[in-house]
mmCIF file of N, CA and C in Angstrom:
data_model
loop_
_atom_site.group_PDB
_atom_site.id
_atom_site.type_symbol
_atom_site.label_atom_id
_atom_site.label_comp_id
_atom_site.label_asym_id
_atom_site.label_seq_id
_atom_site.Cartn_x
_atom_site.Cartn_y
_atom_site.Cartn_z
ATOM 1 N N UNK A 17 37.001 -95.217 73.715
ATOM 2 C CA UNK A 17 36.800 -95.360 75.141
ATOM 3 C C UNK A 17 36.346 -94.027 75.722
ATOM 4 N N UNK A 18 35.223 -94.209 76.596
ATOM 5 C CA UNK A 18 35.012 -92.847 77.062
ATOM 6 C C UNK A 18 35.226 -92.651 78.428
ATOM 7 N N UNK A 19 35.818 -91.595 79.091
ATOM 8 C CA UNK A 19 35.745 -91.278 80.313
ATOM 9 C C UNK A 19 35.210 -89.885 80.621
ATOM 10 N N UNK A 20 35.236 -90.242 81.974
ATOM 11 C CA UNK A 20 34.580 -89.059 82.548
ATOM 12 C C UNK A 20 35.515 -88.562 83.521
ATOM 13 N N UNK A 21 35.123 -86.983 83.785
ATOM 14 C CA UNK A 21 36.182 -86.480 84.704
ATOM 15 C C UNK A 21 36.417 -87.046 85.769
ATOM 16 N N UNK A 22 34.994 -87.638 86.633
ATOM 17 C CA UNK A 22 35.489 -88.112 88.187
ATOM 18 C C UNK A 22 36.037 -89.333 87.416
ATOM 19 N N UNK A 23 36.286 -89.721 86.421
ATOM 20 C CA UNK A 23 37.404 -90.990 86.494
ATOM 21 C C UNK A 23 38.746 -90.657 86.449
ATOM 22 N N UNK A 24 39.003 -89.998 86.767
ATOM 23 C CA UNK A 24 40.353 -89.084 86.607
ATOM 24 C C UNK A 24 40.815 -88.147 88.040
ATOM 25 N N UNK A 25 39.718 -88.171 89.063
ATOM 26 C CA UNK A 25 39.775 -87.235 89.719
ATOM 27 C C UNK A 25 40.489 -88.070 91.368
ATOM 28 N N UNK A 26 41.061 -87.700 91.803
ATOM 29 C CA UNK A 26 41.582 -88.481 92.980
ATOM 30 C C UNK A 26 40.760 -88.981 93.850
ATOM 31 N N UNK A 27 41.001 -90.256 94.796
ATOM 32 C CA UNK A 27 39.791 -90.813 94.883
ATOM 33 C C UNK A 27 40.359 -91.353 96.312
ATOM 34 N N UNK A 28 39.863 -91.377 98.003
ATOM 35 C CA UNK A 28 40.761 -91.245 99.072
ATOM 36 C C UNK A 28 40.022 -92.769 99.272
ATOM 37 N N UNK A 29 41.149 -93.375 100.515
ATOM 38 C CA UNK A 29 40.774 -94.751 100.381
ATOM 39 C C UNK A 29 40.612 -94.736 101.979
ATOM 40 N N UNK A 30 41.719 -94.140 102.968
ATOM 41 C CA UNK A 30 41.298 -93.349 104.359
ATOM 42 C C UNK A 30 41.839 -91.842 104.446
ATOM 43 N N UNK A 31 41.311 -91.389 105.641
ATOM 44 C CA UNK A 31 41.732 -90.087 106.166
ATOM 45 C C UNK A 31 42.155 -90.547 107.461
ATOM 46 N N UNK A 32 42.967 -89.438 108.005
ATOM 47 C CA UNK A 32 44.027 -89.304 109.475
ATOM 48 C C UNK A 32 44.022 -88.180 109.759
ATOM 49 N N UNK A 33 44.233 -87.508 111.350
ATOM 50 C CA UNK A 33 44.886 -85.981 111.423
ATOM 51 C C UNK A 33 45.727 -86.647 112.419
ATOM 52 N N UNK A 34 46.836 -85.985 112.177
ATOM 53 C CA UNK A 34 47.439 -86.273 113.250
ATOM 54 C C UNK A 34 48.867 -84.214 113.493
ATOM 55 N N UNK A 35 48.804 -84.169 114.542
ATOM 56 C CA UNK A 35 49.733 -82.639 115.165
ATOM 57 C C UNK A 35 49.227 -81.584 114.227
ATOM 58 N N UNK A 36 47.586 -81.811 113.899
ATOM 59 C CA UNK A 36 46.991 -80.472 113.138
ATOM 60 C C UNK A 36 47.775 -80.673 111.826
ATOM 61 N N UNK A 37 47.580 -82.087 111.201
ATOM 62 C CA UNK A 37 48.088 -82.018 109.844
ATOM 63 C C UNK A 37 46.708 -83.121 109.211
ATOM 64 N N UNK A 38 45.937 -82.818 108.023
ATOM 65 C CA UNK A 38 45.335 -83.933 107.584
ATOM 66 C C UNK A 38 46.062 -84.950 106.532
ATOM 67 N N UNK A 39 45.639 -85.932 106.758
ATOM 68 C CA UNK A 39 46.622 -86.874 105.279
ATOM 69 C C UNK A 39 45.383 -87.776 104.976
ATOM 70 N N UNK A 40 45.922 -88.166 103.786
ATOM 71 C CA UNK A 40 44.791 -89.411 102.494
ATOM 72 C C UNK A 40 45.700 -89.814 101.813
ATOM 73 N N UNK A 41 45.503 -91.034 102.110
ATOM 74 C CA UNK A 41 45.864 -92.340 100.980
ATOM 75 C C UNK A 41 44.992 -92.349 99.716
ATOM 76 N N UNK A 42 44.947 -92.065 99.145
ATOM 77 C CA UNK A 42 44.864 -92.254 97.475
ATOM 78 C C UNK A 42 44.500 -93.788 97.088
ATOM 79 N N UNK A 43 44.012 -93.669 96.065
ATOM 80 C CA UNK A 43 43.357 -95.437 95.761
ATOM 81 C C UNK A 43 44.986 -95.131 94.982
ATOM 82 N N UNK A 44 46.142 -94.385 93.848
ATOM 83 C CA UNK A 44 46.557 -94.720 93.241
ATOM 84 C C UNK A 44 47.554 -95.035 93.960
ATOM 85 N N UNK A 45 48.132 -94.831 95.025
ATOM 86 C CA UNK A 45 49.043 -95.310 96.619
ATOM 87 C C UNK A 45 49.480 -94.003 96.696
ATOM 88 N N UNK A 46 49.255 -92.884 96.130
ATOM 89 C CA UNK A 46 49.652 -91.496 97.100
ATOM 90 C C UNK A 46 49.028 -91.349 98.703
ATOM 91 N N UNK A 47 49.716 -90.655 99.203
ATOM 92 C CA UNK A 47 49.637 -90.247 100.458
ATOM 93 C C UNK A 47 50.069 -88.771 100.522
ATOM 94 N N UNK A 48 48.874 -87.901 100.952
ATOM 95 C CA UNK A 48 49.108 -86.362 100.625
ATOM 96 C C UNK A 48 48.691 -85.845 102.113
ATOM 97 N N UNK A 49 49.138 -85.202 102.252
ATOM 98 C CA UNK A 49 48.653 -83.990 103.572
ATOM 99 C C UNK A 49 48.655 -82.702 103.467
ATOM 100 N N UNK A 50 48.311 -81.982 104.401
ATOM 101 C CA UNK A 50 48.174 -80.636 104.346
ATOM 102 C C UNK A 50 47.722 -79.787 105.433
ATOM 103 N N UNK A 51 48.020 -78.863 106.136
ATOM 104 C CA UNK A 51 47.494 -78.265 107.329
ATOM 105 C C UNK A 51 46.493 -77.932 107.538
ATOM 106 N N UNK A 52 45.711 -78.784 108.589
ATOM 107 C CA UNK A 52 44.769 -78.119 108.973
ATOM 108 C C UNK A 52 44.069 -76.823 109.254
ATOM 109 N N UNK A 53 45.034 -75.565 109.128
ATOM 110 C CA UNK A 53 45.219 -74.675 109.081
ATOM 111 C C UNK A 53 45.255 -73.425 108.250
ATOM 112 N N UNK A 54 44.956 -74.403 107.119
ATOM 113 C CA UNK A 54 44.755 -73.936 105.505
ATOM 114 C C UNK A 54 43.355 -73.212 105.181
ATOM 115 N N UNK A 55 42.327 -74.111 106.347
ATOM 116 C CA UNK A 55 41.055 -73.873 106.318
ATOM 117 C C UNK A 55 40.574 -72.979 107.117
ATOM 118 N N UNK A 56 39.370 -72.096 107.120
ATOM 119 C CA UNK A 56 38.824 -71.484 108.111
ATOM 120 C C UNK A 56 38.416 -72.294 109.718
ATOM 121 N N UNK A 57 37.417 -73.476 109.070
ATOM 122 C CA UNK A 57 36.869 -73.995 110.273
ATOM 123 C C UNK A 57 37.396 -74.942 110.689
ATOM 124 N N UNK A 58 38.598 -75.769 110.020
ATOM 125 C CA UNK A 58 39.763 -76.685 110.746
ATOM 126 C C UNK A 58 40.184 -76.155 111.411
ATOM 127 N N UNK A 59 40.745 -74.598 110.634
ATOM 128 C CA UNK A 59 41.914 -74.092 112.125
ATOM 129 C C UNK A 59 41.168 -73.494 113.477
ATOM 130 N N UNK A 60 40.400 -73.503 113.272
ATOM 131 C CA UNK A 60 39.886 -73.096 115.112
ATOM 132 C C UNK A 60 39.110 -74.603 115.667
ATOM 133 N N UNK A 61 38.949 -75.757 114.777
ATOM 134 C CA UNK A 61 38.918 -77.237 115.743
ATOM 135 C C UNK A 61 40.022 -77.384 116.455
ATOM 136 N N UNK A 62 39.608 -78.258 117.483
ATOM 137 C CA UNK A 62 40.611 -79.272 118.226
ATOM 138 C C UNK A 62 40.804 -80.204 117.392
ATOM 139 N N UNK A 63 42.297 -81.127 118.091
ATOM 140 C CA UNK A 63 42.518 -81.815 117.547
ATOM 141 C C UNK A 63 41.594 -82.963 117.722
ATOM 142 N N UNK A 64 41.175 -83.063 118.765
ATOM 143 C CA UNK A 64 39.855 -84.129 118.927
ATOM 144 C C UNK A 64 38.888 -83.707 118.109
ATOM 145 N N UNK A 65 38.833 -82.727 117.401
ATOM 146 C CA UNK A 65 37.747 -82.726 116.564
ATOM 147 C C UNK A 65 38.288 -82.629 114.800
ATOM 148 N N UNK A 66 39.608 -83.109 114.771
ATOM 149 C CA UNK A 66 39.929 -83.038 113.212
ATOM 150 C C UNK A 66 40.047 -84.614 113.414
ATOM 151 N N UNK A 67 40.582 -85.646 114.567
ATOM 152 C CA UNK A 67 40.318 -86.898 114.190
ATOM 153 C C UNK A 67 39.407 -87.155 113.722
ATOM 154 N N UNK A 68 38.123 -86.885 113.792
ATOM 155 C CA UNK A 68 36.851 -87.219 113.427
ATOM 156 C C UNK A 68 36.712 -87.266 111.817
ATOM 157 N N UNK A 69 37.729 -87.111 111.162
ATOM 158 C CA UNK A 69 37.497 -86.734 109.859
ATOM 159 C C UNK A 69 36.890 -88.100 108.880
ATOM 160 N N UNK A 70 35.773 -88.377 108.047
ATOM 161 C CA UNK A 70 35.706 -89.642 107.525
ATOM 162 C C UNK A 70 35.724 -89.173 105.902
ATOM 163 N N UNK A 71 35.824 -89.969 105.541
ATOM 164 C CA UNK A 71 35.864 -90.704 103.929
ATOM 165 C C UNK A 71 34.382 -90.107 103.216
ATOM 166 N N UNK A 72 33.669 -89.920 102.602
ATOM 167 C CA UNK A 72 32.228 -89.444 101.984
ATOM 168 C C UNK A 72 32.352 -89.579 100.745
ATOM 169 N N UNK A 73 31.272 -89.522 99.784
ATOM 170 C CA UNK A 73 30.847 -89.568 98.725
ATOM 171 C C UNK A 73 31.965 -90.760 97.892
ATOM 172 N N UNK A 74 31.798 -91.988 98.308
ATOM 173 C CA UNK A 74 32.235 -93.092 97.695
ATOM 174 C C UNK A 74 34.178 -92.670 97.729
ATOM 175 N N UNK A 75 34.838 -91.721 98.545
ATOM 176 C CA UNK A 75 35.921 -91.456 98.361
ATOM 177 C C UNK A 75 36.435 -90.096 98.027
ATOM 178 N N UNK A 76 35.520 -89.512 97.366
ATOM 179 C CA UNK A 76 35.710 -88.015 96.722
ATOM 180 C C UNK A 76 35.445 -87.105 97.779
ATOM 181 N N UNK A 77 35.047 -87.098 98.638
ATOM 182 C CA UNK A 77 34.896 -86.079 99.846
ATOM 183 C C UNK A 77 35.729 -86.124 101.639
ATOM 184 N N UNK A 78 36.208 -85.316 101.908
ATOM 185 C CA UNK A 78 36.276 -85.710 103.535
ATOM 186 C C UNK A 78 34.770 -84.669 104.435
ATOM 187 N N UNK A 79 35.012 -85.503 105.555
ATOM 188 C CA UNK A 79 34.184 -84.561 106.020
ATOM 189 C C UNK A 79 33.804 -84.942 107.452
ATOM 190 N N UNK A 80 33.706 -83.662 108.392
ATOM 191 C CA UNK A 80 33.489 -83.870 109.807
ATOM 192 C C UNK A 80 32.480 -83.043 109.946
ATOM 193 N N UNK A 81 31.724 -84.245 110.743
ATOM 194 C CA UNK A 81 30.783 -84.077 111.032
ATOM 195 C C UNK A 81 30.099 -83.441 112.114
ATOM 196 N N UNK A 82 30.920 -83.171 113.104
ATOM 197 C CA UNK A 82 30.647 -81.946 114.243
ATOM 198 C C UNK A 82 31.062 -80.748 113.895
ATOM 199 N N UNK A 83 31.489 -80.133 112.934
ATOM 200 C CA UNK A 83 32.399 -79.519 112.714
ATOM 201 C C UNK A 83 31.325 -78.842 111.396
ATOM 202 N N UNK A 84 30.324 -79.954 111.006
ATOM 203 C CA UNK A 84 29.604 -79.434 109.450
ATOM 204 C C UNK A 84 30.606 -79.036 108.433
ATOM 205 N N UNK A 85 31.806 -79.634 108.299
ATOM 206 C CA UNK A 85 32.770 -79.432 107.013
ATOM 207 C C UNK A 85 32.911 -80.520 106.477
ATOM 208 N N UNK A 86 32.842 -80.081 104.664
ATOM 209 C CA UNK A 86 33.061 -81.049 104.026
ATOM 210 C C UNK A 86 34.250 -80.244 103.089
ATOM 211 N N UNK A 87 35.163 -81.213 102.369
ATOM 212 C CA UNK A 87 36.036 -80.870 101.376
ATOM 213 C C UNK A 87 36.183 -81.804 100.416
ATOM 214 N N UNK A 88 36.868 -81.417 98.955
ATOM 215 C CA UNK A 88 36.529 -82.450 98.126
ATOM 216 C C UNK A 88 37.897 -82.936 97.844
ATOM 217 N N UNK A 89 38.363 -84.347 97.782
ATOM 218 C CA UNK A 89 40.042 -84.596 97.552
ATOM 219 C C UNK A 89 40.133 -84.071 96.996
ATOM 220 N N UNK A 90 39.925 -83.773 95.290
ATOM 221 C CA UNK A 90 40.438 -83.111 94.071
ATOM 222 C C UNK A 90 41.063 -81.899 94.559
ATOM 223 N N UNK A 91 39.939 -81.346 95.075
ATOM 224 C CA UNK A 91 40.616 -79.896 95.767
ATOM 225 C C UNK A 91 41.402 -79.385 96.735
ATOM 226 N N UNK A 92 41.729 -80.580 97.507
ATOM 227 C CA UNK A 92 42.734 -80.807 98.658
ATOM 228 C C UNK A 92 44.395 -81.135 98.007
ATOM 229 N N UNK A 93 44.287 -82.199 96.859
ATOM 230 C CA UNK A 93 44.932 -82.374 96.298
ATOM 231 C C UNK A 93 45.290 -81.606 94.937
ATOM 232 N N UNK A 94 44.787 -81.108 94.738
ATOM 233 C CA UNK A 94 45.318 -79.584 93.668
ATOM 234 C C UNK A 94 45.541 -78.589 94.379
ATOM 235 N N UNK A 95 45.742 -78.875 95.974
ATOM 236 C CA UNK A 95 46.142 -76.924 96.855
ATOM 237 C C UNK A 95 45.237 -76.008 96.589
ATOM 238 N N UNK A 96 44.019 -76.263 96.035
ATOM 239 C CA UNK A 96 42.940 -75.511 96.750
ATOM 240 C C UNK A 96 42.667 -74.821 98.459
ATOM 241 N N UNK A 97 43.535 -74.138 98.799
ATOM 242 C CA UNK A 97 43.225 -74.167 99.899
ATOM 243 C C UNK A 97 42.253 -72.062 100.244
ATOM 244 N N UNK A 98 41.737 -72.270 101.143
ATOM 245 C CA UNK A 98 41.072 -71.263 102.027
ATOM 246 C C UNK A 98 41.918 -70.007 102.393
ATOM 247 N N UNK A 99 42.986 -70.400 102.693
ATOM 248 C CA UNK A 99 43.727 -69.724 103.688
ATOM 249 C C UNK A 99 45.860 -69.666 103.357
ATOM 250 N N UNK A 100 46.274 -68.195 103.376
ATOM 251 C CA UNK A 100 47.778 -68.922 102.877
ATOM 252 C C UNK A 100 48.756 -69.544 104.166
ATOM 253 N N UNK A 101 49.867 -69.831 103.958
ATOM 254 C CA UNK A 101 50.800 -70.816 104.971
ATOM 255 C C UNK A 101 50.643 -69.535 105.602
ATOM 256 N N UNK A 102 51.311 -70.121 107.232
ATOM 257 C CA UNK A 102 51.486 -69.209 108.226
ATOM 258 C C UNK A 102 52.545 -69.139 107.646
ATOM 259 N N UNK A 103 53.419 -67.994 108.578
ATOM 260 C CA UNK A 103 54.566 -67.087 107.718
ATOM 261 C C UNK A 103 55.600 -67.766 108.242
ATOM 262 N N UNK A 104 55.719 -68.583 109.418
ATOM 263 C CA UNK A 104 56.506 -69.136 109.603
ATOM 264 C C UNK A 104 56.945 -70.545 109.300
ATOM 265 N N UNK A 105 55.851 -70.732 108.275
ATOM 266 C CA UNK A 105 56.308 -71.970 107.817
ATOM 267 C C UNK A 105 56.357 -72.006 105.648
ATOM 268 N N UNK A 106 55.895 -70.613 105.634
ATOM 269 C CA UNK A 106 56.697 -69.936 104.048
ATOM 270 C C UNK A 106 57.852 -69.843 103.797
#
């Protein structure tokens, strides 16, 4: 049997922001989040502008579109992140 890596790679089914937090449902039923805040150009959006977040590349991507950011689940979900926790929440 052969696979390939994106068959293995996490795969989002929706996106949400909600109090400057993003979350994804997972096709496998995870549900992950992470601060908006992690990122350069999340953390200076509004929150009216992290709702905007949609689904891309068949599942493998988020991405807002006023905003020109894209991110890839895999890397959202392995803590890839930009930026470390604020200190008050280390």
């Amino acid at each position: 049997m052969n696979t390939t890596a994106i068959d293995n790679e996490p795969c989002a089914l929706r996106a949400w922001a909600e109090a400057r937090m993003i979350y994804l449902e997972l096709t496998d039923g995870r549900i992950v989040g992470f601060p908006a805040d992690r990122f350069k150009v999340l953390r200076a959006a509004t929150q009216e502008q992290l709702k905007q977040v949609t689904i891309d590349v068949n599942g493998y991507a988020l991405r807002w579109e006023t905003l020109d950011e894209d991110l890839t689940v895999a890397g959202v979900v392995a803590g890839r992140f930009q930026l470390p926790l604020p200190e008050q929440a280390a």
